[in-house]
Short mmCIF file of C-alpha atoms in Angstrom, two decimals:
data_model
loop_
_atom_site.label_atom_id
_atom_site.label_comp_id
_atom_site.label_asym_id
_atom_site.label_seq_id
_atom_site.Cartn_x
_atom_site.Cartn_y
_atom_site.Cartn_z
CA MET A 1 2.54 45.03 8.29
CA LEU A 2 0.63 43.38 5.43
CA PHE A 3 3.81 42.29 3.89
CA PHE A 4 5.01 40.46 6.98
CA ALA A 5 1.53 38.82 7.03
CA LEU A 6 2.02 37.66 3.38
CA LEU A 7 5.46 36.50 3.93
CA SER A 8 4.46 34.59 6.93
CA CYS A 9 1.83 32.80 4.96
CA LYS A 10 4.23 32.23 2.08
CA GLU A 11 6.86 30.66 4.44
CA LYS A 12 4.17 28.51 6.11
CA SER A 13 3.21 27.07 2.75
CA LYS A 14 6.78 25.76 2.31
CA LEU A 15 6.70 23.81 5.51
CA PRO A 16 5.96 20.00 4.92
CA SER A 17 2.32 18.97 5.37
CA THR A 18 1.54 17.64 8.80
CA ASN A 19 -1.07 15.11 7.33
CA PRO A 20 0.38 11.66 7.85
CA PRO A 21 0.78 9.73 4.64
CA LYS A 22 -1.93 7.18 3.90
CA GLN A 23 -1.17 4.01 5.74
CA GLU A 24 -0.78 0.98 3.52
CA LYS A 25 -3.17 -1.86 4.63
CA ILE A 26 -3.10 -5.29 3.16
CA THR A 27 -6.55 -6.10 1.55
CA ILE A 28 -5.86 -9.32 -0.37
CA ILE A 29 -3.40 -12.17 -0.16
CA GLU A 30 -3.31 -14.53 -3.20
CA TRP A 31 -1.06 -17.81 -3.21
CA SER A 32 -1.00 -19.96 -6.11
CA ASN A 33 0.93 -23.07 -7.25
CA TYR A 34 0.70 -24.04 -10.89
CA GLY A 35 2.18 -25.99 -13.74
CA GLY A 36 3.37 -29.64 -14.01
CA ASP A 37 2.90 -32.22 -16.44
CA LEU A 38 -0.93 -32.35 -16.12
CA GLY A 39 -1.63 -28.53 -15.74
CA PHE A 40 -2.20 -28.51 -12.08
CA ALA A 41 -3.35 -25.33 -10.49
CA GLN A 42 -4.04 -24.49 -6.75
CA THR A 43 -5.15 -21.04 -5.57
CA LEU A 44 -5.73 -19.67 -2.22
CA THR A 45 -7.32 -16.35 -1.82
CA ILE A 46 -7.59 -14.62 1.67
CA THR A 47 -9.33 -11.43 2.60
CA LYS A 48 -10.31 -10.02 5.93
CA ASP A 49 -13.72 -11.62 5.43
CA SER A 50 -13.13 -14.94 3.50
CA ILE A 51 -10.84 -17.68 2.43
CA THR A 52 -11.28 -19.38 -0.86
CA HIS A 53 -9.18 -22.39 -1.94
CA SER A 54 -9.50 -23.96 -5.50
CA GLU A 55 -7.80 -26.75 -7.21
CA PHE A 56 -7.81 -27.53 -10.88
CA LEU A 57 -6.31 -30.24 -13.10
CA ALA A 58 -6.16 -29.18 -16.73
CA ALA A 59 -6.07 -32.88 -17.84
CA ASP A 60 -9.40 -33.45 -16.21
CA ASN A 61 -11.85 -30.53 -16.77
CA ASN A 62 -14.41 -32.12 -14.42
CA ASN A 63 -11.87 -32.13 -11.53
CA ILE A 64 -12.31 -28.62 -10.19
CA THR A 65 -12.57 -28.03 -6.50
CA VAL A 66 -13.55 -24.78 -4.82
CA ASN A 67 -14.03 -24.34 -1.11
CA LYS A 68 -15.00 -21.12 0.53
CA TYR A 69 -14.80 -20.23 4.32
CA LYS A 70 -15.67 -17.24 6.47
CA ASN A 71 -12.54 -15.71 7.83
CA THR A 72 -12.34 -14.02 11.23
CA ASN A 73 -10.75 -10.69 12.04
CA GLU A 74 -8.50 -12.57 14.56
CA ASN A 75 -7.16 -14.93 11.81
CA TRP A 76 -6.77 -12.07 9.40
CA GLU A 77 -4.87 -9.81 11.78
CA TYR A 78 -2.66 -12.81 12.91
CA LEU A 79 -1.67 -13.52 9.23
CA ILE A 80 -0.96 -9.98 8.16
CA ASN A 81 1.07 -9.21 11.10
CA SER A 82 3.25 -12.40 10.58
CA PHE A 83 5.52 -10.53 8.32
CA LYS A 84 6.74 -7.12 7.32
CA TRP A 85 5.30 -5.76 4.09
CA SER A 86 8.82 -4.19 3.47
CA ASP A 87 10.52 -7.54 3.69
CA PHE A 88 8.08 -9.14 1.13
CA LYS A 89 8.77 -6.30 -1.31
CA LYS A 90 12.51 -7.07 -1.08
CA ILE A 91 12.16 -10.77 -2.22
CA LYS A 92 13.37 -11.41 -5.76
CA SER A 93 11.54 -13.63 -8.11
CA GLY A 94 13.20 -16.88 -9.21
CA GLU A 95 13.07 -18.49 -12.70
CA SER A 96 10.11 -20.33 -13.80
CA VAL A 97 10.29 -24.05 -13.90
CA GLN A 98 7.19 -24.71 -15.96
CA GLU A 99 9.17 -25.38 -19.01
CA VAL A 100 10.58 -28.49 -17.53
CA ASP A 101 7.25 -29.74 -16.20
CA GLY A 102 7.76 -27.96 -12.72
CA THR A 103 5.33 -26.07 -10.88
CA ASP A 104 5.82 -22.32 -10.03
CA GLN A 105 4.70 -20.59 -6.79
CA LYS A 106 3.19 -17.19 -6.97
CA ILE A 107 2.39 -14.83 -4.01
CA HIS A 108 0.53 -11.77 -4.89
CA ILE A 109 -0.39 -9.28 -2.14
CA LYS A 110 -2.60 -6.25 -2.69
CA THR A 111 -2.91 -3.25 -0.42
CA ASN A 112 -5.04 -0.31 -0.40
CA THR A 113 -2.55 1.67 -2.34
CA THR A 114 -0.38 -0.80 -4.43
CA SER A 115 0.23 -4.45 -5.00
CA ASP A 116 3.30 -6.69 -5.35
CA SER A 117 3.90 -10.28 -6.36
CA ILE A 118 6.86 -12.85 -6.47
CA ILE A 119 7.21 -16.00 -8.51
CA ASN A 120 9.31 -18.71 -6.86
CA GLY A 121 10.60 -16.35 -4.23
CA HIS A 122 11.95 -19.24 -2.26
CA GLU A 123 15.05 -18.93 -4.45
CA ASP A 124 15.92 -15.75 -2.68
CA LYS A 125 16.73 -17.69 0.42
CA LEU A 126 17.90 -14.61 2.31
CA ASN A 127 14.94 -12.42 1.96
CA TYR A 128 12.36 -15.37 1.70
CA SER A 129 13.42 -16.55 5.15
CA LYS A 130 12.18 -13.20 6.62
CA ILE A 131 8.64 -14.20 5.80
CA SER A 132 8.96 -17.85 6.94
CA THR A 133 6.32 -17.42 9.55
CA PHE A 134 3.81 -16.10 6.98
CA ILE A 135 4.67 -19.07 4.47
CA LYS A 136 4.17 -21.53 7.40
CA LEU A 137 0.76 -20.15 8.06
CA LEU A 138 -0.36 -20.22 4.35
CA ASP A 139 0.75 -23.84 4.36
CA LYS A 140 -1.25 -24.53 7.37
CA ILE A 141 -4.36 -22.97 5.85
CA ILE A 142 -3.88 -25.15 2.78
CA ASP A 143 -3.38 -28.28 4.89
CA GLU A 144 -6.58 -27.55 7.06
CA ASN A 145 -8.57 -27.17 3.76
CA LYS A 146 -7.53 -30.52 2.61
CA LYS A 147 -8.59 -32.07 5.93
CA SER A 148 -11.89 -30.60 6.23
CA THR A 149 -14.29 -28.06 4.72
CA ALA A 150 -15.15 -26.49 8.15
CA ASN A 151 -14.07 -23.16 9.26
CA LYS A 152 -10.64 -23.39 10.65
CA ASP A 153 -8.77 -21.25 13.16
CA PHE A 154 -5.16 -21.24 12.02
CA GLY A 155 -3.86 -18.66 14.45
#
């Protein structure tokens, strides 16, 4: 009888765990555009709580602009639900164009378990098109920042 109890316990230990895997949640979205003849850099960092937009021109050290805003949960959810993380991870980075005074675009996304980034992902037209709504929202946030320093609803 003890043998069957031990065998039963041993067989149960071979079963896959019923604990669900830890769900990946996006924690930070970073978009940047950098390079060019004068060393331009523009960065947008978005978290659940805040949006930070900065611009820098290397040719003019006194020309640094940083704007910070409070983000809303509604805006955050709208943004992170505008694309599939699995689609983002399929995008292949393109070639850098900085060596010919061009600007590169980088999107870096961090989750609670990992991170991934793409540089000039727009060159991968097939996969990049799958996140077009997300890209349009990022563009809208940047445009709104240029218009005003007030907290904007981009949803």
